[in-house]
Short mmCIF file of C-alpha atoms in Angstrom, two decimals:
data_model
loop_
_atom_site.label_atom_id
_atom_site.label_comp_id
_atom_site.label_asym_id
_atom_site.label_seq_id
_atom_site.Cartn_x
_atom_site.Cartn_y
_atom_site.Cartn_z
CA UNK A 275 10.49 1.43 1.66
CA UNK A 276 10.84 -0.39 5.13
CA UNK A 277 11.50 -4.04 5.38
CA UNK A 278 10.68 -6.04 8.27
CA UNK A 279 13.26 -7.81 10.40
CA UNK A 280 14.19 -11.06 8.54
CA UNK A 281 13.10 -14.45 10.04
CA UNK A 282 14.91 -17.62 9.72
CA UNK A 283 12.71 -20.74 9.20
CA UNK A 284 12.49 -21.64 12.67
CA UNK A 285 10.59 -18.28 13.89
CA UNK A 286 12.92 -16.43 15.89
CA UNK A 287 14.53 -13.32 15.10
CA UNK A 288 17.62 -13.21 12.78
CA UNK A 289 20.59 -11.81 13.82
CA UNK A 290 20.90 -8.95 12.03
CA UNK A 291 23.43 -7.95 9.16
CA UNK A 292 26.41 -5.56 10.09
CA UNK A 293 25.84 -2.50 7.85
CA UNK A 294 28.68 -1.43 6.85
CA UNK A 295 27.56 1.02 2.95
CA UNK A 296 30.04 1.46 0.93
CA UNK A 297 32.00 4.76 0.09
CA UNK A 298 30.52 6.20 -3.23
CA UNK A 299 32.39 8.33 -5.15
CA UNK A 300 31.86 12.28 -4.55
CA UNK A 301 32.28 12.85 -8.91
CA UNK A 302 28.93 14.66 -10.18
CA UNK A 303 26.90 12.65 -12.05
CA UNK A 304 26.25 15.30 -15.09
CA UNK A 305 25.70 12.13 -17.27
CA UNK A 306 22.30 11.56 -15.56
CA UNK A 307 20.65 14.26 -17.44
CA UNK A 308 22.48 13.20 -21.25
CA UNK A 309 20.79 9.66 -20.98
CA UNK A 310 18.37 10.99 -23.59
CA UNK A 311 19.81 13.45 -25.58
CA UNK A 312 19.30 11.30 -28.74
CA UNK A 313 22.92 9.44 -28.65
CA UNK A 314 22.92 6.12 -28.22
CA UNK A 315 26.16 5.90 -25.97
CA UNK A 316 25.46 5.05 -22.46
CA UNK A 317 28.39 5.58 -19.82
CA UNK A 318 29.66 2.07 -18.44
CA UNK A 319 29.61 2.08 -14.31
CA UNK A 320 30.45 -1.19 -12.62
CA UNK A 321 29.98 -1.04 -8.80
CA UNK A 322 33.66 -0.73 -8.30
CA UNK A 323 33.40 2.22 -10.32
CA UNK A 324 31.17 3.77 -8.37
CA UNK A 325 31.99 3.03 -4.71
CA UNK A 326 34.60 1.46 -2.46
CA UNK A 327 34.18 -1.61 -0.83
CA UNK A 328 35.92 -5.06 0.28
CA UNK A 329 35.75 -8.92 -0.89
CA UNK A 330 36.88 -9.69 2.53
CA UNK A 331 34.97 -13.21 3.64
CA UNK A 332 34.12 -11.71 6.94
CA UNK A 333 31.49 -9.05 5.33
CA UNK A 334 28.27 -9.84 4.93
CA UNK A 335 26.05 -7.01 3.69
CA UNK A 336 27.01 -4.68 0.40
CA UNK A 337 24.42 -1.58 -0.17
CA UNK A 338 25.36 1.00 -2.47
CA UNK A 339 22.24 3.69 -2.97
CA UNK A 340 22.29 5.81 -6.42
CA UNK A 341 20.61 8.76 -5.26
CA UNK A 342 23.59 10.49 -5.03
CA UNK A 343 26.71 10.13 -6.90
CA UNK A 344 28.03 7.84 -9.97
CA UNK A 345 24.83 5.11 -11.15
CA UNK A 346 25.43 1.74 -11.27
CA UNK A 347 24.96 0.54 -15.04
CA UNK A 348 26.10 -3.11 -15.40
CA UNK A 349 26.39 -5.63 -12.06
CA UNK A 350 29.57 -7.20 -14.22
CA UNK A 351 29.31 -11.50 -14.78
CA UNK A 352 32.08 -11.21 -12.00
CA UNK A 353 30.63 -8.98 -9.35
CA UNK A 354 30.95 -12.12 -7.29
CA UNK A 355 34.71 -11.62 -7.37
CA UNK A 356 34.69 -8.37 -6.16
CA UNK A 357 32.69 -8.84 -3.37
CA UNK A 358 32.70 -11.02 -0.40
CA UNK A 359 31.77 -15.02 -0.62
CA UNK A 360 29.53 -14.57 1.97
CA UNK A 361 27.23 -12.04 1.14
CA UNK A 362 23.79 -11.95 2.80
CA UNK A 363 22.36 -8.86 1.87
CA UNK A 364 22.89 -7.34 -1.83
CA UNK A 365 21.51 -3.56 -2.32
CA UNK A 366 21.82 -1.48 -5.17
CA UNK A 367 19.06 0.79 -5.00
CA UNK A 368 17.95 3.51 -7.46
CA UNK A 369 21.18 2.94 -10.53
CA UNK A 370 20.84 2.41 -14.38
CA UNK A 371 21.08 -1.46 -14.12
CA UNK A 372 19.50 -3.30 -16.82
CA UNK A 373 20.90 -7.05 -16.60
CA UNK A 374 20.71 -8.86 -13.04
CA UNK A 375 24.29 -10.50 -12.93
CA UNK A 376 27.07 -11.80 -11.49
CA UNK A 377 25.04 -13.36 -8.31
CA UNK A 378 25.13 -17.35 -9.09
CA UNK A 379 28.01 -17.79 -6.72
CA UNK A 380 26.63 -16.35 -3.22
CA UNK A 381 25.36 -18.75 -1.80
CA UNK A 382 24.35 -17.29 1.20
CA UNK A 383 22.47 -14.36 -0.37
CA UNK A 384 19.09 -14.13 1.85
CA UNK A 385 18.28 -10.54 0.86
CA UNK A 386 18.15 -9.07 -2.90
CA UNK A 387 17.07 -5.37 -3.18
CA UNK A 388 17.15 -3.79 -7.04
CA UNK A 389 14.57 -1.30 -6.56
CA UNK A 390 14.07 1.15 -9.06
CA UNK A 391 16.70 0.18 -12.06
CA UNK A 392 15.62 -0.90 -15.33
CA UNK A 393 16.20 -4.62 -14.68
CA UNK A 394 14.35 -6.60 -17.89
CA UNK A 395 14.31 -10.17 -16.53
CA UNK A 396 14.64 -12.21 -13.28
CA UNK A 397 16.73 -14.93 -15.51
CA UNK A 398 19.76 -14.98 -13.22
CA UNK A 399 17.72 -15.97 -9.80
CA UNK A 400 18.18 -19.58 -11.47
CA UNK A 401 16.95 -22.41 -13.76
CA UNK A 402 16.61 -25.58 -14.11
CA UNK A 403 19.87 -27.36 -15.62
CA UNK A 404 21.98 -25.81 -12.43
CA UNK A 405 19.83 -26.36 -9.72
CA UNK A 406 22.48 -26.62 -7.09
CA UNK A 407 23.66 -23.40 -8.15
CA UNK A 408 20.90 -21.10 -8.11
CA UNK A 409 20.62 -18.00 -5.68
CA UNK A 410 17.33 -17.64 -5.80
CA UNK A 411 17.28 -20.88 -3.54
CA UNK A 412 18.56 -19.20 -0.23
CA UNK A 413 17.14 -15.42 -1.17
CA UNK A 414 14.26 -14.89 1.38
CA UNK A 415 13.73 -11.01 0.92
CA UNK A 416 13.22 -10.01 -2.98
CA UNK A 417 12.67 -6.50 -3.97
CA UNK A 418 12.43 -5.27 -7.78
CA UNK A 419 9.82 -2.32 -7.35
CA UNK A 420 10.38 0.19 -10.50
CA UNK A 421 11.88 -2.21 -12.46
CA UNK A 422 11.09 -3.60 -16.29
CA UNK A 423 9.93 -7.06 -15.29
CA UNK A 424 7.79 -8.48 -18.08
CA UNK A 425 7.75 -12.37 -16.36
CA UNK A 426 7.67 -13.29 -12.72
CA UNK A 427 8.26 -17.06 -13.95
CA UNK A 428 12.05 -17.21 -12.65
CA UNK A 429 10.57 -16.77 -8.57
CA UNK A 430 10.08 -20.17 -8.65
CA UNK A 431 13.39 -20.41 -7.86
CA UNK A 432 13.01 -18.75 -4.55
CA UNK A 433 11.47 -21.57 -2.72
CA UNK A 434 12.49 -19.99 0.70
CA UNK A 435 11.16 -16.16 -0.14
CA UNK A 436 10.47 -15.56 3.60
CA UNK A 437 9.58 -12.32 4.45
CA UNK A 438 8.63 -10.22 1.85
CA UNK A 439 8.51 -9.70 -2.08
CA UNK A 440 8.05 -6.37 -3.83
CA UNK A 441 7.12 -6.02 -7.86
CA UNK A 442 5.64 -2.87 -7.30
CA UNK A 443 5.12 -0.94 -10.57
CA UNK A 444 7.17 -2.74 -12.90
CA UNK A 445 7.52 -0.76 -15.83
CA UNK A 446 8.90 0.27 -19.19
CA UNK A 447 11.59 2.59 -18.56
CA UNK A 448 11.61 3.97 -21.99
CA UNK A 449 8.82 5.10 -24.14
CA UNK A 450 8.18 2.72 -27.12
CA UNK A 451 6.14 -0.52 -26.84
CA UNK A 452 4.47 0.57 -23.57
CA UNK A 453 1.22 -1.76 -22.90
CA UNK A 454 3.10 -5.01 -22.98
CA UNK A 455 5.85 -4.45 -20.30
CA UNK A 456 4.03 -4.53 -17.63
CA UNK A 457 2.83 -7.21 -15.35
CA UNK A 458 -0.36 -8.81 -16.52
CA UNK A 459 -0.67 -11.93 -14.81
CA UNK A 460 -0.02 -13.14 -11.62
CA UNK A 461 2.19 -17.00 -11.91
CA UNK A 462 4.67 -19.15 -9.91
CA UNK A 463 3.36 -17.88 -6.83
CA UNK A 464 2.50 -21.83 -5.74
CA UNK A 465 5.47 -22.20 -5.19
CA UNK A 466 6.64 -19.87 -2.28
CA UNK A 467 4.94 -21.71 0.56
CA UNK A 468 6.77 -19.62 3.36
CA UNK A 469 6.03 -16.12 1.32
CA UNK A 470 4.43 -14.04 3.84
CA UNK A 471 4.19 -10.65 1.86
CA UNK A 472 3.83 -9.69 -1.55
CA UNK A 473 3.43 -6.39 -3.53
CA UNK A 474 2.46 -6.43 -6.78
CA UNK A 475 1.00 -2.61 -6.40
CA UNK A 476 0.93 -0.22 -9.81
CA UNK A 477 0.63 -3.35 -12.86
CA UNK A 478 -1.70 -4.47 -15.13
CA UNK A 479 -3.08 -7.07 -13.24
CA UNK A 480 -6.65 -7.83 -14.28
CA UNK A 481 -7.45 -11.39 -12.68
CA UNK A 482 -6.54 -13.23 -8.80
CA UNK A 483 -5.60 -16.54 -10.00
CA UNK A 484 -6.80 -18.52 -6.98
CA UNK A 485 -4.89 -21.41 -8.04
CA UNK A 486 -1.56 -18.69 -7.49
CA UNK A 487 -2.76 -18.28 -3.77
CA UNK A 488 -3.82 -21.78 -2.84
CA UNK A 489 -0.63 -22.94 -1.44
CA UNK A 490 0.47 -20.01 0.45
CA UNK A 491 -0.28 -21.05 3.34
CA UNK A 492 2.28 -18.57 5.63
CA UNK A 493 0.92 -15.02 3.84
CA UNK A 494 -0.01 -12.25 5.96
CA UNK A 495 -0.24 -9.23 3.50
CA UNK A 496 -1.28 -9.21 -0.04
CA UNK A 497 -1.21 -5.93 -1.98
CA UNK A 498 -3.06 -5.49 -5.24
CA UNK A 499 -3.66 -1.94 -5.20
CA UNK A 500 -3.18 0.14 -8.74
CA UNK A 501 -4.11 -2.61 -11.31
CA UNK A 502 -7.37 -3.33 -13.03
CA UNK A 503 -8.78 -6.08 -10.65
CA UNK A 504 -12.51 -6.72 -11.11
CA UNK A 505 -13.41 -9.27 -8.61
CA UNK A 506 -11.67 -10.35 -5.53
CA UNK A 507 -10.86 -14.05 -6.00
CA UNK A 508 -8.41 -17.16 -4.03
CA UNK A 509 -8.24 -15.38 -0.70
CA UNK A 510 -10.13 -17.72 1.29
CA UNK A 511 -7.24 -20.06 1.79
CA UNK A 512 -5.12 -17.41 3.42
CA UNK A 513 -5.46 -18.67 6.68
CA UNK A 514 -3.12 -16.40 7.86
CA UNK A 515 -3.91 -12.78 6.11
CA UNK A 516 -3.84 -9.62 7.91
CA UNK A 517 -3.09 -7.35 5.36
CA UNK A 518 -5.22 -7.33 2.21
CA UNK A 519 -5.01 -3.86 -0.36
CA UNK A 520 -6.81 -4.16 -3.62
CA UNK A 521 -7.41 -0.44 -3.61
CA UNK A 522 -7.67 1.66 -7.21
CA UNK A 523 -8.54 -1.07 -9.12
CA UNK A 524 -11.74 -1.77 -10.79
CA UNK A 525 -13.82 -3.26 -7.82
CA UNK A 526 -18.16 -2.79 -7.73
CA UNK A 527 -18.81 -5.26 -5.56
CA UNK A 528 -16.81 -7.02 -2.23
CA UNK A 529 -16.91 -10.27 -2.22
CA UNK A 530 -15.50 -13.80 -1.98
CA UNK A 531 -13.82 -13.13 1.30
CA UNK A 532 -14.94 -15.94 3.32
CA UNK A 533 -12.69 -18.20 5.30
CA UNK A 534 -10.87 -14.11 6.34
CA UNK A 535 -13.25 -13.78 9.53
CA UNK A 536 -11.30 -14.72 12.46
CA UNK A 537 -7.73 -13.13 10.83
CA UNK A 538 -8.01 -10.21 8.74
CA UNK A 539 -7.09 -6.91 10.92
CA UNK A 540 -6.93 -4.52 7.47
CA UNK A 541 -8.58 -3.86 4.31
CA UNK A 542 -8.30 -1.24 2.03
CA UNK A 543 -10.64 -1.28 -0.93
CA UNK A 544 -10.47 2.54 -1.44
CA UNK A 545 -10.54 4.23 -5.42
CA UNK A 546 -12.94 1.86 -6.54
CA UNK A 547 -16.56 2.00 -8.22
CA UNK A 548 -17.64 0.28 -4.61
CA UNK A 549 -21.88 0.79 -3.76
CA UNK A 550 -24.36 0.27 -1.32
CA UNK A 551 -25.48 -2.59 -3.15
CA UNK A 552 -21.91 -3.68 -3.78
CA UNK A 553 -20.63 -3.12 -0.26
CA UNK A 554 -23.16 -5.81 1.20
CA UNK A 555 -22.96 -8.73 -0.23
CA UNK A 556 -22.97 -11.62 1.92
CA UNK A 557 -19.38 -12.98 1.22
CA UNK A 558 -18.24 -9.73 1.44
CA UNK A 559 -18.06 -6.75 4.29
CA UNK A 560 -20.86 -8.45 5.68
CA UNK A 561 -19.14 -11.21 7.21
CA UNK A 562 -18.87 -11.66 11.31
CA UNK A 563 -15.18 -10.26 11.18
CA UNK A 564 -13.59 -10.58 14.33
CA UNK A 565 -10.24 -8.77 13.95
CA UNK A 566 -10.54 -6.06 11.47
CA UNK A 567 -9.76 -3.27 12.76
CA UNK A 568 -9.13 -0.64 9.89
CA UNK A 569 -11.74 -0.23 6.71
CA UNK A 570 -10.77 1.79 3.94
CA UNK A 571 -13.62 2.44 1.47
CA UNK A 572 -12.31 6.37 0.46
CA UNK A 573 -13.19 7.82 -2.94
CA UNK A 574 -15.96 4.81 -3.74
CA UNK A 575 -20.36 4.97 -4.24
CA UNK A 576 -21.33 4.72 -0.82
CA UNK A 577 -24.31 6.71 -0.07
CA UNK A 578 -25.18 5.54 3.64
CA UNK A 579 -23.26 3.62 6.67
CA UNK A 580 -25.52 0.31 6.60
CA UNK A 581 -22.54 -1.92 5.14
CA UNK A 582 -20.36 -1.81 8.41
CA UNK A 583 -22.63 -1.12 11.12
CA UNK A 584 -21.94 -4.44 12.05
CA UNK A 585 -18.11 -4.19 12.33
CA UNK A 586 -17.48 -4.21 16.18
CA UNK A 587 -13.97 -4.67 16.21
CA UNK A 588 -13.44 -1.35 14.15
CA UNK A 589 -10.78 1.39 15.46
CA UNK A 590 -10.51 3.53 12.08
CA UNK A 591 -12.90 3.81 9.04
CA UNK A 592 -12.47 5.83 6.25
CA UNK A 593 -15.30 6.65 4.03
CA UNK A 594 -14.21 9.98 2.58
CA UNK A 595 -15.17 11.07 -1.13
CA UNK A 596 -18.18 9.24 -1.44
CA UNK A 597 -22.00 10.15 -1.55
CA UNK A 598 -23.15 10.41 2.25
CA UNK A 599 -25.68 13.07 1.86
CA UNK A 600 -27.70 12.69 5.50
CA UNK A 601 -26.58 12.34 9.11
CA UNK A 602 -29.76 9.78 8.88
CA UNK A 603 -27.28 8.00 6.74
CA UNK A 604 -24.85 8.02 9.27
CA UNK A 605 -26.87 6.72 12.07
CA UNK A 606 -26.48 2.64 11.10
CA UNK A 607 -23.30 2.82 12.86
CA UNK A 608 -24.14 4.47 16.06
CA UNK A 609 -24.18 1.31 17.87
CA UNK A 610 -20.19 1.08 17.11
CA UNK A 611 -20.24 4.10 19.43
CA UNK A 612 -22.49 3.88 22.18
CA UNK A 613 -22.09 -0.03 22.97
CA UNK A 614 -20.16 -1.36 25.92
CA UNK A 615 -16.35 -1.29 24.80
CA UNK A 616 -16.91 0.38 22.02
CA UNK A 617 -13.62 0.90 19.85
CA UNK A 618 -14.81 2.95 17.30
CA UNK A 619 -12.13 5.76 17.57
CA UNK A 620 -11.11 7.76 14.41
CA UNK A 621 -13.27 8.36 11.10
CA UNK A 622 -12.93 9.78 8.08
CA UNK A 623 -16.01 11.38 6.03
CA UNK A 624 -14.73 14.31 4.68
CA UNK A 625 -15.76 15.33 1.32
CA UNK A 626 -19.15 13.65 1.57
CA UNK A 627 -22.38 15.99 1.37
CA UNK A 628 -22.33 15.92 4.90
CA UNK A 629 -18.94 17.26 5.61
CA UNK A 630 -20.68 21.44 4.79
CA UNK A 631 -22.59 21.15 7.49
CA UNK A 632 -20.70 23.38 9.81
CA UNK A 633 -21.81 21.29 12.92
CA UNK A 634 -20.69 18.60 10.76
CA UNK A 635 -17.95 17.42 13.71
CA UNK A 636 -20.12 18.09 16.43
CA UNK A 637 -23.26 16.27 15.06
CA UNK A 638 -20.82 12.98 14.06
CA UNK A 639 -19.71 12.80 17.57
CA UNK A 640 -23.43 12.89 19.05
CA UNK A 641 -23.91 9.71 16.92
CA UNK A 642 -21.00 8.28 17.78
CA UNK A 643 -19.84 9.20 20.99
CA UNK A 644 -16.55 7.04 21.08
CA UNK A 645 -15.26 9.27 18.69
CA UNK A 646 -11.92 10.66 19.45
CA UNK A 647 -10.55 11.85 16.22
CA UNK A 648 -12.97 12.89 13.27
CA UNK A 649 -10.70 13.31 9.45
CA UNK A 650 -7.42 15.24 10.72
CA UNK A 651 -8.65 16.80 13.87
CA UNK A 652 -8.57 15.37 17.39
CA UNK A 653 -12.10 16.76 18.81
CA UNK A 654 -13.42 17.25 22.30
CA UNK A 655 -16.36 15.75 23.93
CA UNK A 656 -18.81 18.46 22.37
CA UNK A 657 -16.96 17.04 18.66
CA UNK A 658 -15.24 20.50 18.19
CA UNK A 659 -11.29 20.73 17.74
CA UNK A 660 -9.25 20.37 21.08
CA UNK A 661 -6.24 21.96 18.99
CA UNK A 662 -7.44 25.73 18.30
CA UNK A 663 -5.44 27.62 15.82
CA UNK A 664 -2.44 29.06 16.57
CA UNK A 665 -2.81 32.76 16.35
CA UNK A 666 -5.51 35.18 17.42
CA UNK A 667 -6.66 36.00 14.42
CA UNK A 668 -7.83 33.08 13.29
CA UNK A 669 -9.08 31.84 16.22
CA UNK A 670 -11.85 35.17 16.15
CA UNK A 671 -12.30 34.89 12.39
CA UNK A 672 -13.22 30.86 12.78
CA UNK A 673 -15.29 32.15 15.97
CA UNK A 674 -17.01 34.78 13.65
CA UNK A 675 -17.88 32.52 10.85
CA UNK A 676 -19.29 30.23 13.13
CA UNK A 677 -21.55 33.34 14.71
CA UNK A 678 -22.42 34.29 11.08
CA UNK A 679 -23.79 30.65 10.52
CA UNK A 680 -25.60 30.13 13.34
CA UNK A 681 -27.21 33.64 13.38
CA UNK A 682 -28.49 32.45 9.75
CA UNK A 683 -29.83 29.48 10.70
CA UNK A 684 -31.81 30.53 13.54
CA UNK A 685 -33.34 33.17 11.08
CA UNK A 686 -34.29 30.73 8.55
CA UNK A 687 -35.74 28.84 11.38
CA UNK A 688 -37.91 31.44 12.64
CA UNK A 689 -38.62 32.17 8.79
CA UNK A 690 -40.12 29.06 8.80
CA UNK A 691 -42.05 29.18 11.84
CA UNK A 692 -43.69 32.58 10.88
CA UNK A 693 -44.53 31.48 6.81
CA UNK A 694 -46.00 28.11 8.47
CA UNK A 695 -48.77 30.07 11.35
CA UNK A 696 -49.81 32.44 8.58
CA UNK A 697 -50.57 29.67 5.91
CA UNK A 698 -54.08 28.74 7.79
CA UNK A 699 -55.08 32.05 7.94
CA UNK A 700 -54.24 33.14 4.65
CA UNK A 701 -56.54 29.68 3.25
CA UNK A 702 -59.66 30.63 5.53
CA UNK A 703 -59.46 34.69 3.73
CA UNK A 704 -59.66 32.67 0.30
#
């Protein structure tokens, strides 16, 4: 997962964080696969177990990644005395951790990464008898993807989350007691004023509190996608959003998005139940968007191009897997292609009705001649592939089929012709 270069509260660039990773320990982890062999003993792996590294004051940044190597079971109460004072960065990516530890004394911690462990609770980020002492107070970075979170109440204790925060598919690790360990609701999102991404992909979210959104005044990117989200809700006070992904959730209808128009550059609403109907709604895609440059609407109900013929500022739209069964269907949005400075560059409509048509490419183009890619394949100005296959033999074998199809065509055509002169004839015999 890539993180964005931190910045301090004052909007320039922070200096960035020596890297210097630790020295893991070249032992084979044959343990991995005994986890669940039916004992109950668990090996014991504190960080010093597993790699070498130094308290001295001068370092900054500890990562240790579990991918390879001894696992990191237990962060240890005193982890803080093993490591340096001054600590700004604190990875331990992909170990067996269950309990978040041993952190209350950094004080300078600005960037927490325990993505995928099997961490149960967000306790130790702070509460509110030691106020002065919590970490979660300087921590502007927060990642617990693939975790076990069952409550996001401790954030609330990151008042200065900055640049991003990640609950992506927070899970059960193990198999018992499965639908209530995962995220349900979203809370104590007020509170992070300067937040200006969140992921809280793959939960069980079913409802956008707008009340959790109102204050957040400094988010650019909200992702939703993988939860079971019926209605978009509390976005219109995201003065600043860019980034909104409530794809493969449980959406019929887009709306609700006013107050996005003059900010939003991205939306991805794709894996939904999303119609004709549902796609036009006046609060919805059919707002005067003046910066959205990338639709998503893959794998929904559409069955024409009416709901974004309007979007002018559009470089990419994707509209494969749905129900576009006409080029007529198609033709709403030729204006995004023939206009002066139109933008209109790449689309994506494979796996519609349309798509067997084998002049499918070339017949897209005609309609929207600012075309430049069309699904994988960069085309030409006729709308066939500039990129021809590699070898000879497939070149004359895609030439051939192409032949075969046109030859049949133009037969059925003349078919036609021929059945339609004799019918008059045929009538004045009778």
């Amino acid at each position: 997962m890539l993180k964005e270069e931190q910045q301090p509260e004052n909007g320039e660039p922070a200096e960035k964080a020596p890297k210097k990773q630790a020295v893991l320990s070249n032992e084979l982890p044959i343990e991995w696969t005994q986890l669940n062999d039916g004992s109950n003993t668990r090996p014991v792996r504190y960080p010093l177990d597993v790699a070498e590294y130094s308290n001295d004051p001068e370092e900054t940044y500890l990562e240790i990644i579990g991918t390879a190597g001894l696992k990191i079971t237990n962060m240890g109460k005193d982890l803080y005395r093993t490591c340096s004072p001054n600590l700004t960065h604190l990875i331990f990516r992909s170990h067996l951790i269950t309990k978040m530890e041993g952190i209350r004394e950094f004080q300078k911690l600005q960037v927490l990464e325990l993505y995928d462990n099997q961490v149960e609770d967000l306790n130790e980020l702070g509460d509110d008898e030691s106020e002065e002492q919590n970490p979660g107070k300087t921590i502007k970075t927060l990642d617990m993807s693939y975790n076990v979170i069952r409550d996001m109440d401790p954030v609330r204790f990151c008042p200065n989350l900055l640049a991003h925060m990640y609950f992506t598919r927070c899970t059960l690790f193990y198999p018992t007691d499965l639908a209530n360990n995962k995220i349900k609701v979203i809370s104590c999102l007020q509170h992070l004023t300067t937040l200006r991404k969140i992921d809280l992909g793959a939960n069980r979210i079913r409802k956008m509190d707008p009340e959790q959104f109102d204050n957040l005044i400094n988010l650019e990117e909200l992702w939703l996608g993988k939860n079971k989200i019926e209605n978009i809700e509390g976005v219109s006070n995201l003065k600043k959003l860019r980034r909104l992904d409530v794809q493969s959730n449980r959406l019929t209808s887009v709306e609700n998005l006013v107050g996005l128009e003059d900010t939003l550059e991205e939306l991805y609403l794709a894996h939904n139940g999303i119609d004709d109907e549902g796609a036009m709604k006046a609060s919805g895609l059919m707002l005067q968007f003046k910066e959205l440059t990338t639709l998503d609407l893959s794998k929904n109900r559409l069955t024409s191009c009416k709901p974004f013929a309007h979007m002018f500022s559009l470089n990419e739209l994707w509209v494969s897997s749905n129900e576009i069964g006409t080029f007529e269907d198609v033709e709403p949005m030729s204006i995004l292609g023939t206009r002066d400075e139109a933008c209109l560059k790449e689309v994506y409509m494979e796996h519609n009705p349309i798509y067997n048509d084998f002049e499918y490419r070339k017949r897209l183009k005609e309609i929207v001649p600012s075309l430049v890619q069309i699904d994988a394949n960069v085309i030409g100005a006729t709308g066939f592939g500039s990129v021809l296959p590699k070898r000879p033999d497939e070149i004359m074998e895609q030439m051939k089929a192409l032949q075969e199809k046109a030859i049949q065509r133009a037969k059925n055509e003349e078919q036609a012709k021929r059945e339609a002169q004799q019918e008059p004839a045929g009538e004045g015999n009778e």
